[in-house]
mmCIF file with all atom_site columns, C-alpha atoms and ligand atoms in Angstrom:
data_model
loop_
_atom_site.group_PDB
_atom_site.id
_atom_site.type_symbol
_atom_site.label_atom_id
_atom_site.label_alt_id
_atom_site.label_comp_id
_atom_site.label_asym_id
_atom_site.label_entity_id
_atom_site.label_seq_id
_atom_site.pdbx_PDB_ins_code
_atom_site.Cartn_x
_atom_site.Cartn_y
_atom_site.Cartn_z
_atom_site.occupancy
_atom_site.B_iso_or_equiv
_atom_site.pdbx_formal_charge
_atom_site.auth_seq_id
_atom_site.auth_comp_id
_atom_site.auth_asym_id
_atom_site.auth_atom_id
_atom_site.pdbx_PDB_model_num
ATOM   1  C  CA  . UNK A 1 1  ? -24.195 81.014  -155.178 1.00 52.00 ? 1   UNK A CA  1
ATOM   2  C  CA  . UNK A 1 2  ? -24.028 79.576  -152.252 1.00 64.00 ? 2   UNK A CA  1
ATOM   3  C  CA  . UNK A 1 3  ? -26.931 79.558  -149.626 1.00 81.00 ? 3   UNK A CA  1
ATOM   4  C  CA  . UNK A 1 4  ? -25.373 79.606  -145.817 1.00 91.00 ? 4   UNK A CA  1
ATOM   5  C  CA  . UNK A 1 5  ? -25.372 76.686  -142.982 1.00 93.00 ? 5   UNK A CA  1
ATOM   6  C  CA  . UNK A 1 6  ? -28.497 76.153  -141.962 1.00 94.00 ? 6   UNK A CA  1
ATOM   7  C  CA  . UNK A 1 7  ? -27.076 75.697  -138.376 1.00 95.00 ? 7   UNK A CA  1
ATOM   8  C  CA  . UNK A 1 8  ? -25.644 79.229  -139.389 1.00 95.00 ? 8   UNK A CA  1
ATOM   9  C  CA  . UNK A 1 9  ? -28.774 80.764  -139.983 1.00 96.00 ? 9   UNK A CA  1
ATOM   10 C  CA  . UNK A 1 10 ? -31.311 78.882  -137.395 1.00 97.00 ? 10  UNK A CA  1
ATOM   11 C  CA  . UNK A 1 11 ? -28.356 80.694  -135.785 1.00 97.00 ? 11  UNK A CA  1
ATOM   12 C  CA  . UNK A 1 12 ? -28.995 83.879  -136.542 1.00 97.00 ? 12  UNK A CA  1
ATOM   13 C  CA  . UNK A 1 13 ? -33.535 83.460  -136.919 1.00 97.00 ? 13  UNK A CA  1
ATOM   14 C  CA  . UNK A 1 14 ? -32.843 82.099  -132.563 1.00 96.00 ? 14  UNK A CA  1
ATOM   15 C  CA  . UNK A 1 15 ? -31.214 85.225  -132.677 1.00 96.00 ? 15  UNK A CA  1
ATOM   16 C  CA  . UNK A 1 16 ? -32.114 88.481  -129.503 1.00 95.00 ? 16  UNK A CA  1
ATOM   17 C  CA  . UNK A 1 17 ? -32.741 91.214  -132.868 1.00 96.00 ? 17  UNK A CA  1
ATOM   18 C  CA  . UNK A 1 18 ? -32.239 94.953  -133.570 1.00 95.00 ? 18  UNK A CA  1
ATOM   19 C  CA  . UNK A 1 19 ? -30.101 97.080  -131.494 1.00 94.00 ? 19  UNK A CA  1
ATOM   20 C  CA  . UNK A 1 20 ? -29.194 100.369 -132.174 1.00 91.00 ? 20  UNK A CA  1
ATOM   21 C  CA  . UNK A 1 21 ? -26.172 101.092 -129.876 1.00 87.00 ? 21  UNK A CA  1
ATOM   22 C  CA  . UNK A 1 22 ? -25.980 104.670 -128.308 1.00 82.00 ? 22  UNK A CA  1
ATOM   23 C  CA  . UNK A 1 23 ? -22.309 104.705 -129.631 1.00 77.00 ? 23  UNK A CA  1
ATOM   24 C  CA  . UNK A 1 24 ? -22.780 103.538 -133.453 1.00 80.00 ? 24  UNK A CA  1
ATOM   25 C  CA  . UNK A 1 25 ? -24.832 105.305 -136.239 1.00 85.00 ? 25  UNK A CA  1
ATOM   26 C  CA  . UNK A 1 26 ? -26.296 101.728 -137.183 1.00 91.00 ? 26  UNK A CA  1
ATOM   27 C  CA  . UNK A 1 27 ? -28.952 99.390  -135.944 1.00 94.00 ? 27  UNK A CA  1
ATOM   28 C  CA  . UNK A 1 28 ? -27.335 95.800  -136.185 1.00 95.00 ? 28  UNK A CA  1
ATOM   29 C  CA  . UNK A 1 29 ? -28.560 92.357  -134.942 1.00 96.00 ? 29  UNK A CA  1
ATOM   30 C  CA  . UNK A 1 30 ? -27.573 90.767  -132.373 1.00 96.00 ? 30  UNK A CA  1
ATOM   31 C  CA  . UNK A 1 31 ? -27.515 87.558  -131.454 1.00 96.00 ? 31  UNK A CA  1
ATOM   32 C  CA  . UNK A 1 32 ? -28.624 85.258  -128.798 1.00 94.00 ? 32  UNK A CA  1
ATOM   33 C  CA  . UNK A 1 33 ? -24.482 86.118  -126.920 1.00 92.00 ? 33  UNK A CA  1
ATOM   34 C  CA  . UNK A 1 34 ? -24.469 89.359  -127.776 1.00 92.00 ? 34  UNK A CA  1
ATOM   35 C  CA  . UNK A 1 35 ? -22.671 89.094  -130.273 1.00 94.00 ? 35  UNK A CA  1
ATOM   36 C  CA  . UNK A 1 36 ? -23.638 91.551  -134.133 1.00 95.00 ? 36  UNK A CA  1
ATOM   37 C  CA  . UNK A 1 37 ? -23.769 89.084  -137.283 1.00 95.00 ? 37  UNK A CA  1
ATOM   38 C  CA  . UNK A 1 38 ? -21.262 91.733  -138.650 1.00 95.00 ? 38  UNK A CA  1
ATOM   39 C  CA  . UNK A 1 39 ? -18.832 90.892  -135.829 1.00 93.00 ? 39  UNK A CA  1
ATOM   40 C  CA  . UNK A 1 40 ? -19.694 95.086  -134.824 1.00 91.00 ? 40  UNK A CA  1
ATOM   41 C  CA  . UNK A 1 41 ? -21.008 97.266  -132.205 1.00 86.00 ? 41  UNK A CA  1
ATOM   42 C  CA  . UNK A 1 42 ? -20.843 94.123  -129.647 1.00 83.00 ? 42  UNK A CA  1
ATOM   43 C  CA  . UNK A 1 43 ? -22.520 95.558  -126.190 1.00 87.00 ? 43  UNK A CA  1
ATOM   44 C  CA  . UNK A 1 44 ? -22.585 93.799  -122.741 1.00 87.00 ? 44  UNK A CA  1
ATOM   45 C  CA  . UNK A 1 45 ? -26.649 94.460  -121.844 1.00 89.00 ? 45  UNK A CA  1
ATOM   46 C  CA  . UNK A 1 46 ? -29.455 94.504  -124.226 1.00 92.00 ? 46  UNK A CA  1
ATOM   47 C  CA  . UNK A 1 47 ? -33.168 95.275  -124.088 1.00 90.00 ? 47  UNK A CA  1
ATOM   48 C  CA  . UNK A 1 48 ? -35.706 92.718  -123.320 1.00 87.00 ? 48  UNK A CA  1
ATOM   49 C  CA  . UNK A 1 49 ? -38.209 93.423  -126.153 1.00 88.00 ? 49  UNK A CA  1
ATOM   50 C  CA  . UNK A 1 50 ? -36.072 93.799  -129.224 1.00 92.00 ? 50  UNK A CA  1
ATOM   51 C  CA  . UNK A 1 51 ? -37.222 93.963  -132.798 1.00 91.00 ? 51  UNK A CA  1
ATOM   52 C  CA  . UNK A 1 52 ? -36.653 90.398  -133.537 1.00 93.00 ? 52  UNK A CA  1
ATOM   53 C  CA  . UNK A 1 53 ? -35.759 87.713  -137.204 1.00 94.00 ? 53  UNK A CA  1
ATOM   54 C  CA  . UNK A 1 54 ? -39.441 88.688  -139.097 1.00 90.00 ? 54  UNK A CA  1
ATOM   55 C  CA  . UNK A 1 55 ? -38.483 92.814  -138.820 1.00 88.00 ? 55  UNK A CA  1
ATOM   56 C  CA  . UNK A 1 56 ? -38.416 93.909  -141.931 1.00 78.00 ? 56  UNK A CA  1
ATOM   57 C  CA  . UNK A 1 57 ? -34.987 96.102  -141.379 1.00 78.00 ? 57  UNK A CA  1
ATOM   58 C  CA  . UNK A 1 58 ? -34.848 99.356  -142.730 1.00 87.00 ? 58  UNK A CA  1
ATOM   59 C  CA  . UNK A 1 59 ? -32.588 101.782 -144.790 1.00 88.00 ? 59  UNK A CA  1
ATOM   60 C  CA  . UNK A 1 60 ? -31.390 103.136 -141.106 1.00 88.00 ? 60  UNK A CA  1
ATOM   61 C  CA  . UNK A 1 61 ? -29.889 99.330  -140.072 1.00 93.00 ? 61  UNK A CA  1
ATOM   62 C  CA  . UNK A 1 62 ? -25.960 97.662  -140.824 1.00 95.00 ? 62  UNK A CA  1
ATOM   63 C  CA  . UNK A 1 63 ? -25.507 96.466  -144.221 1.00 95.00 ? 63  UNK A CA  1
ATOM   64 C  CA  . UNK A 1 64 ? -23.848 93.881  -142.978 1.00 95.00 ? 64  UNK A CA  1
ATOM   65 C  CA  . UNK A 1 65 ? -26.352 92.213  -140.482 1.00 96.00 ? 65  UNK A CA  1
ATOM   66 C  CA  . UNK A 1 66 ? -28.831 93.284  -142.897 1.00 96.00 ? 66  UNK A CA  1
ATOM   67 C  CA  . UNK A 1 67 ? -27.873 91.192  -145.969 1.00 95.00 ? 67  UNK A CA  1
ATOM   68 C  CA  . UNK A 1 68 ? -26.721 88.307  -142.999 1.00 96.00 ? 68  UNK A CA  1
ATOM   69 C  CA  . UNK A 1 69 ? -29.698 88.096  -141.844 1.00 96.00 ? 69  UNK A CA  1
ATOM   70 C  CA  . UNK A 1 70 ? -31.944 88.319  -146.250 1.00 95.00 ? 70  UNK A CA  1
ATOM   71 C  CA  . UNK A 1 71 ? -29.650 85.446  -146.435 1.00 95.00 ? 71  UNK A CA  1
ATOM   72 C  CA  . UNK A 1 72 ? -30.519 83.744  -143.395 1.00 96.00 ? 72  UNK A CA  1
ATOM   73 C  CA  . UNK A 1 73 ? -34.453 84.185  -144.594 1.00 94.00 ? 73  UNK A CA  1
ATOM   74 C  CA  . UNK A 1 74 ? -33.641 82.695  -147.379 1.00 93.00 ? 74  UNK A CA  1
ATOM   75 C  CA  . UNK A 1 75 ? -31.520 79.479  -146.436 1.00 93.00 ? 75  UNK A CA  1
ATOM   76 C  CA  . UNK A 1 76 ? -33.770 78.701  -144.307 1.00 93.00 ? 76  UNK A CA  1
ATOM   77 C  CA  . UNK A 1 77 ? -37.296 79.446  -146.621 1.00 90.00 ? 77  UNK A CA  1
ATOM   78 C  CA  . UNK A 1 78 ? -35.219 77.252  -149.102 1.00 68.00 ? 78  UNK A CA  1
ATOM   79 C  CA  . UNK A 1 79 ? -35.308 74.712  -146.332 1.00 62.00 ? 79  UNK A CA  1
ATOM   80 C  CA  . UNK A 1 80 ? -38.828 74.910  -146.291 1.00 58.00 ? 80  UNK A CA  1
ATOM   81 C  CA  . UNK A 1 81 ? -39.901 74.785  -149.210 1.00 53.00 ? 81  UNK A CA  1
ATOM   82 C  CA  . UNK A 1 82 ? -37.557 71.473  -149.831 1.00 49.00 ? 82  UNK A CA  1
ATOM   83 C  CA  . UNK A 1 83 ? -39.932 69.720  -147.389 1.00 46.00 ? 83  UNK A CA  1
HETATM 84 ZN ZN1 . ZN  B 2 .  ? -24.218 94.335  -138.123 1.00 66.10 ? 101 ZN  B ZN1 1
#
């Protein structure tokens, strides 16, 4: 099993958080540049106070985003545990 690159994990950690666009059925996790980690659900404007990286995803969240965020948490946890 490969771990996510640390730079990728840090970019996800620094993201804006979970947001549910009105035109989608799932909440996506948004990066600092308003892209999602799954590549879907792109929006131009996001609220300021989104549920962030540490928020536990719900079953209504995008599976692709949930997996990428979980992988980022794992990669950062491994990094922290090794020091
Ligand atoms: Zn997504």
